[in-house]
Coordinates of C-alpha atoms in Angstrom, one line a residue:
Chain D
X1 CA -15.5 -10.2 3.6
X2 CA -18.9 -9.8 2.1
X3 CA -20.0 -11.8 -1.0
X4 CA -20.5 -8.7 -3.1
X5 CA -17.7 -6.7 -4.7
X6 CA -18.5 -3.2 -3.6
X7 CA -20.8 -1.3 -1.3
X8 CA -24.2 0.0 -2.3
X9 CA -25.1 3.7 -2.6
X10 CA -26.7 3.7 0.9
X11 CA -23.5 2.6 2.4
X12 CA -21.6 5.3 0.6
X13 CA -23.9 8.0 2.0
X14 CA -23.8 6.6 5.5
X15 CA -20.0 6.6 5.5
X16 CA -20.0 10.1 4.2
X17 CA -22.3 11.2 6.9
X18 CA -20.1 9.5 9.5
X19 CA -17.0 11.4 8.0
X20 CA -18.8 14.7 8.3
X21 CA -19.8 14.1 11.9
X22 CA -16.3 13.1 12.8
X23 CA -15.1 16.3 11.1
X24 CA -17.5 18.4 13.2
X25 CA -16.3 16.5 16.3
X26 CA -12.7 17.1 15.6
X27 CA -13.2 20.8 15.0
X28 CA -15.4 21.2 18.0
X29 CA -12.8 19.4 20.2
X30 CA -10.3 22.2 19.7
X31 CA -12.6 24.4 21.8
X32 CA -12.6 22.0 24.7
X33 CA -10.1 22.5 27.5
X34 CA -8.4 19.1 27.4
X35 CA -4.8 20.2 27.1
X36 CA -2.5 17.6 25.7
X37 CA -5.3 15.3 24.8
X38 CA -6.0 17.5 21.8
X39 CA -3.3 15.6 19.9
X40 CA -4.6 12.2 20.9
X41 CA -8.2 13.1 20.1
X42 CA -7.4 14.7 16.7
X43 CA -5.1 11.9 15.6
X44 CA -7.5 9.3 16.9
X45 CA -10.5 10.8 15.0
X46 CA -8.3 11.2 11.8
X47 CA -7.4 7.5 12.1
X48 CA -11.0 6.5 12.3
X49 CA -11.8 8.7 9.3
X50 CA -9.0 7.2 7.3
X51 CA -10.2 3.7 8.3
X52 CA -13.7 4.5 7.0
X53 CA -12.3 5.9 3.7
X54 CA -10.0 2.9 3.2
X55 CA -12.5 0.2 4.1
X56 CA -15.6 1.5 2.3
X57 CA -14.6 4.1 -0.3
X58 CA -11.6 2.1 -1.4
X59 CA -13.5 -1.2 -1.1
X60 CA -10.9 -2.9 1.2
X61 CA -13.8 -4.4 3.3
X62 CA -14.8 -6.3 0.2
X63 CA -11.4 -7.5 -0.9
X64 CA -9.6 -10.7 -0.2
X65 CA -6.7 -11.1 2.2
X66 CA -3.9 -10.3 -0.3
X67 CA -5.2 -6.8 -1.1
X68 CA -6.0 -6.1 2.6
X69 CA -2.5 -7.2 3.7
X70 CA -0.8 -4.9 1.1
X71 CA -3.0 -2.0 2.1
X72 CA -2.3 -2.3 5.8
X73 CA 1.5 -2.7 5.1
X74 CA 1.6 1.1 4.6
X75 CA 0.4 1.8 8.1
X76 CA 2.6 -0.8 9.6
X77 CA 5.6 0.9 7.9
X78 CA 4.6 4.4 9.0
X79 CA 4.1 3.2 12.6
X80 CA 7.5 1.6 12.5
X81 CA 9.0 4.9 11.1
X82 CA 7.3 7.2 13.6
X83 CA 7.8 4.7 16.5
X84 CA 11.5 4.3 16.1
X85 CA 12.0 8.0 15.4
X86 CA 10.1 8.9 18.6
X87 CA 12.1 6.3 20.6
X88 CA 15.2 8.4 19.8
X89 CA 13.7 11.9 20.2
X90 CA 11.6 11.3 23.2
X91 CA 14.6 9.9 25.2
X92 CA 17.1 12.6 24.3
X93 CA 16.7 14.7 27.5
X94 CA 19.2 13.4 30.0
X95 CA 17.3 11.4 32.6
X96 CA 19.3 11.3 35.8
X97 CA 18.9 8.2 38.1
X98 CA 17.1 8.9 41.3
X99 CA 20.1 7.9 43.5
Chain A
X1 CA -16.4 0.4 -33.8
X2 CA -13.2 1.4 -32.1
X3 CA -13.8 3.5 -29.0
X4 CA -10.2 3.6 -27.9
X5 CA -7.4 4.6 -30.3
X6 CA -5.4 1.5 -29.3
X7 CA -6.3 -2.2 -29.1
X8 CA -7.4 -3.4 -25.7
X9 CA -7.5 -7.1 -24.9
X10 CA -10.1 -6.8 -22.1
X11 CA -12.4 -4.6 -24.1
X12 CA -12.3 -6.8 -27.2
X13 CA -12.9 -10.0 -25.2
X14 CA -14.6 -9.0 -22.0
X15 CA -15.6 -12.6 -21.0
X16 CA -12.2 -14.2 -21.6
X17 CA -9.6 -14.4 -18.9
X18 CA -6.1 -13.3 -20.0
X19 CA -3.8 -16.3 -19.9
X20 CA -1.5 -15.2 -17.1
X21 CA -4.5 -15.2 -14.6
X22 CA -6.2 -18.2 -13.0
X23 CA -9.7 -16.8 -13.1
X24 CA -11.7 -13.6 -13.7
X25 CA -11.6 -12.6 -10.0
X26 CA -7.8 -12.7 -10.0
X27 CA -7.7 -10.7 -13.2
X28 CA -9.8 -8.0 -11.6
X29 CA -7.7 -8.0 -8.4
X30 CA -4.4 -7.7 -10.3
X31 CA -5.0 -4.0 -11.1
X32 CA -6.0 -3.4 -7.5
X33 CA -2.9 -5.0 -6.3
X34 CA -0.7 -3.0 -8.6
X35 CA -2.4 0.3 -7.7
X36 CA -2.1 -0.4 -4.0
X37 CA 1.7 -1.1 -4.4
X38 CA 1.9 2.3 -6.1
X39 CA -0.1 3.9 -3.2
X40 CA 2.4 2.3 -0.8
X41 CA 5.2 4.2 -2.5
X42 CA 3.1 7.4 -2.2
X43 CA 2.7 6.6 1.5
X44 CA 6.5 6.4 1.6
X45 CA 6.7 9.8 0.1
X46 CA 4.3 11.5 2.5
X47 CA 5.4 9.3 5.4
X48 CA 8.8 10.9 5.7
X49 CA 7.3 14.3 5.6
X50 CA 5.0 13.2 8.5
X51 CA 8.1 11.9 10.3
X52 CA 9.7 15.4 9.9
X53 CA 6.6 16.9 11.4
X54 CA 6.7 14.5 14.3
X55 CA 10.3 15.3 15.1
X56 CA 9.7 19.1 14.8
X57 CA 6.6 18.8 17.0
X58 CA 8.4 16.9 19.7
X59 CA 11.3 19.5 19.7
X60 CA 9.3 22.7 19.4
X61 CA 5.7 22.1 20.5
X62 CA 4.9 25.8 21.2
X63 CA 5.8 27.0 17.7
X64 CA 3.1 24.7 16.2
X65 CA 0.4 26.3 18.3
X66 CA 1.6 29.8 17.4
X67 CA 1.7 28.8 13.7
X68 CA -1.7 27.1 13.8
X69 CA -3.4 30.2 15.1
X70 CA -2.4 31.9 11.9
X71 CA -4.0 29.3 9.7
X72 CA -7.6 30.0 8.8
X73 CA -9.7 27.3 10.5
X74 CA -12.8 28.1 8.5
X75 CA -11.0 27.7 5.1
X76 CA -9.4 24.5 6.4
X77 CA -12.7 23.0 7.4
X78 CA -14.2 24.0 4.1
X79 CA -11.3 22.3 2.3
X80 CA -11.8 19.1 4.3
X81 CA -15.5 19.1 3.6
X82 CA -14.8 19.6 -0.1
X83 CA -12.4 16.7 -0.3
X84 CA -14.5 14.4 1.8
X85 CA -17.5 15.1 -0.5
X86 CA -15.4 14.6 -3.6
X87 CA -14.4 11.2 -2.2
X88 CA -18.1 10.4 -2.0
X89 CA -18.8 11.4 -5.6
X90 CA -15.7 9.5 -6.7
X91 CA -17.0 6.4 -5.0
X92 CA -20.4 6.9 -6.6
X93 CA -18.7 7.3 -10.0
X94 CA -17.0 3.9 -9.6
X95 CA -20.3 2.5 -8.5
X96 CA -22.0 3.9 -11.6
X97 CA -19.4 2.5 -13.9
X98 CA -19.7 -0.9 -12.3
X99 CA -23.5 -0.8 -12.9
X100 CA -23.4 0.4 -16.5
X101 CA -24.8 3.9 -15.8
X102 CA -22.7 5.7 -18.5
X103 CA -24.2 9.2 -18.0
X104 CA -24.0 9.0 -14.2
X105 CA -20.4 8.0 -14.3
X106 CA -19.5 11.0 -16.4
X107 CA -21.6 13.3 -14.2
X108 CA -20.0 12.0 -10.9
X109 CA -16.5 12.2 -12.4
X110 CA -17.1 15.8 -13.5
X111 CA -18.5 16.7 -10.0
X112 CA -15.4 15.2 -8.4
X113 CA -13.1 17.2 -10.7
X114 CA -15.1 20.3 -9.8
X115 CA -14.6 19.6 -6.1
X116 CA -10.8 19.1 -6.8
X117 CA -10.5 22.4 -8.6
X118 CA -12.5 24.0 -5.8
X119 CA -10.0 22.6 -3.2
X120 CA -7.1 24.0 -5.3
X121 CA -8.8 27.4 -5.5
X122 CA -9.5 27.6 -1.8
X123 CA -6.0 26.6 -0.9
X124 CA -4.5 29.1 -3.3
X125 CA -6.6 31.8 -1.6
X126 CA -5.1 30.6 1.7
X127 CA -1.6 30.9 0.3
X128 CA -2.3 34.4 -1.0
X129 CA -3.6 35.4 2.4
X130 CA -0.5 34.1 4.0
X131 CA 1.6 36.1 1.6
X132 CA -0.4 39.2 2.5
X133 CA 0.2 38.5 6.2
X134 CA 3.9 38.1 5.6
X135 CA 4.1 34.4 6.5
X136 CA 6.1 33.1 3.6
X137 CA 9.6 32.0 4.7
X138 CA 12.2 33.0 2.3
X139 CA 10.0 35.6 0.6
X140 CA 8.7 37.9 3.4
X141 CA 8.6 36.2 6.8
X142 CA 7.9 38.5 9.7
X143 CA 6.5 37.1 12.9
X144 CA 6.1 38.7 16.3
X145 CA 6.9 35.9 18.7
X146 CA 9.8 34.9 20.9
X147 CA 10.6 31.8 18.8
X148 CA 10.4 33.3 15.3
X149 CA 12.9 30.8 13.9
X150 CA 11.0 27.8 15.0
X151 CA 7.7 29.2 13.7
X152 CA 9.5 29.8 10.4
X153 CA 10.5 26.2 10.4
X154 CA 6.9 25.2 11.0
X155 CA 5.7 27.3 8.1
X156 CA 8.4 25.7 5.9
X157 CA 6.9 22.3 6.8
X158 CA 3.4 23.6 6.2
X159 CA 4.2 24.8 2.7
X160 CA 6.2 21.7 1.7
X161 CA 3.5 19.3 2.9
X162 CA 0.5 21.1 1.7
X163 CA 2.3 22.1 -1.5
X164 CA 3.1 18.6 -2.4
X165 CA -0.5 17.6 -1.4
X166 CA -1.8 20.3 -3.8
X167 CA 0.4 18.9 -6.5
X168 CA -1.1 15.5 -5.9
X169 CA -4.6 16.9 -6.1
X170 CA -3.7 18.6 -9.4
X171 CA -2.3 15.3 -10.8
X172 CA -5.5 13.6 -9.6
X173 CA -7.7 16.3 -11.3
X174 CA -5.8 15.8 -14.6
X175 CA -6.0 12.1 -14.4
X176 CA -9.8 12.2 -13.6
X177 CA -10.1 14.5 -16.6
X178 CA -8.7 11.8 -18.9
X179 CA -11.0 9.2 -17.3
X180 CA -14.0 11.5 -17.6
X181 CA -13.3 12.0 -21.3
X182 CA -13.1 8.2 -21.8
X183 CA -16.3 7.8 -19.8
X184 CA -18.1 10.3 -22.0
X185 CA -17.0 8.2 -25.0
X186 CA -18.7 5.2 -23.4
X187 CA -15.6 3.1 -22.8
X188 CA -16.5 1.9 -19.3
X189 CA -19.1 -0.8 -18.5
X190 CA -19.8 -3.6 -16.1
X191 CA -17.1 -5.7 -17.6
X192 CA -14.4 -3.0 -17.8
X193 CA -14.4 -0.3 -15.2
X194 CA -10.9 -0.9 -13.7
X195 CA -9.5 2.6 -14.8
X196 CA -12.3 4.3 -12.9
X197 CA -11.7 2.2 -9.8
X198 CA -8.0 2.8 -9.9
X199 CA -8.4 6.5 -10.3
X200 CA -10.8 6.3 -7.4
X201 CA -8.1 4.7 -5.3
X202 CA -5.7 7.5 -6.0
X203 CA -8.3 10.1 -5.3
X204 CA -9.2 8.5 -1.9
X205 CA -5.5 8.4 -1.1
X206 CA -5.1 12.1 -1.7
X207 CA -8.2 12.6 0.6
X208 CA -6.6 10.5 3.3
X209 CA -3.4 12.6 3.3
X210 CA -5.5 15.7 3.7
X211 CA -7.5 14.1 6.5
X212 CA -4.2 13.9 8.4
X213 CA -2.8 17.2 7.3
X214 CA -5.9 19.1 8.5
X215 CA -5.6 18.4 12.3
X216 CA -1.8 18.5 12.2
X217 CA -1.7 22.1 10.9
X218 CA -5.0 23.7 11.6
X219 CA -6.2 22.3 14.9
X220 CA -3.1 22.7 17.1
X221 CA -4.0 24.8 20.2

């Protein structure tokens, strides 16, 4: 998206700092009593970290559409895999109709 | 002066575009595209392991919490820090290669390799601790819990996923070793830094896999 090819050193250190803060956040969140939201929070923070690494360390922010499309295909495929698998496993318990 | 033992078209004519490409930008992007397609296959590889994890977690949620309490959180956080910092130094190595800083490129690559070896070391210590606590399925697994079989399954998954991840880190370290050797001989410059960048893509991929492995096995409560 930008005119230049790759980020500068300042951007690298900023992204690294953000990754460290997210790591501290995700470890600290295990000590909060939020029950089932632990999974949501942890996966959510991991997804943000992954996005930061992909966009800036792997330069996807600075690449044209073809490379970006190929790189996001991976996540689209994994979402498809996990989504359809969960559709099966989450609906296995017999759900009786209310009548 | 030949700095590589084989002939290399880009190195010998850095300004010329190879005839199968339209322009220089496309030539540079071709390596990126190829590497990303390879990384897609690696995502395929780890993706099915993550699907296995998802199914097991849906079926036996309690076993994961029990297993996670036996994973050392401090060592896990240390490993994550090491890998994230190694990603930073790898990105800085690519940046240095792109800007003709030969010595800095070598230095950053060697630091990244050091971090990779540190990660392997810490993880091996963790495996040894698990062996001492009798948490290795198939070798000496004893666990005092009501759903021992399920916890054994979780540990199976843990060793397979982290074991393959360690293998990938090892491959990355060896690959970076080759690139660091080439960097010391002064092969990379502003017009030819693609191998450093592609190795960087592989290393960041390995880091991403660990970013997901860490909360899935160490932060389950």
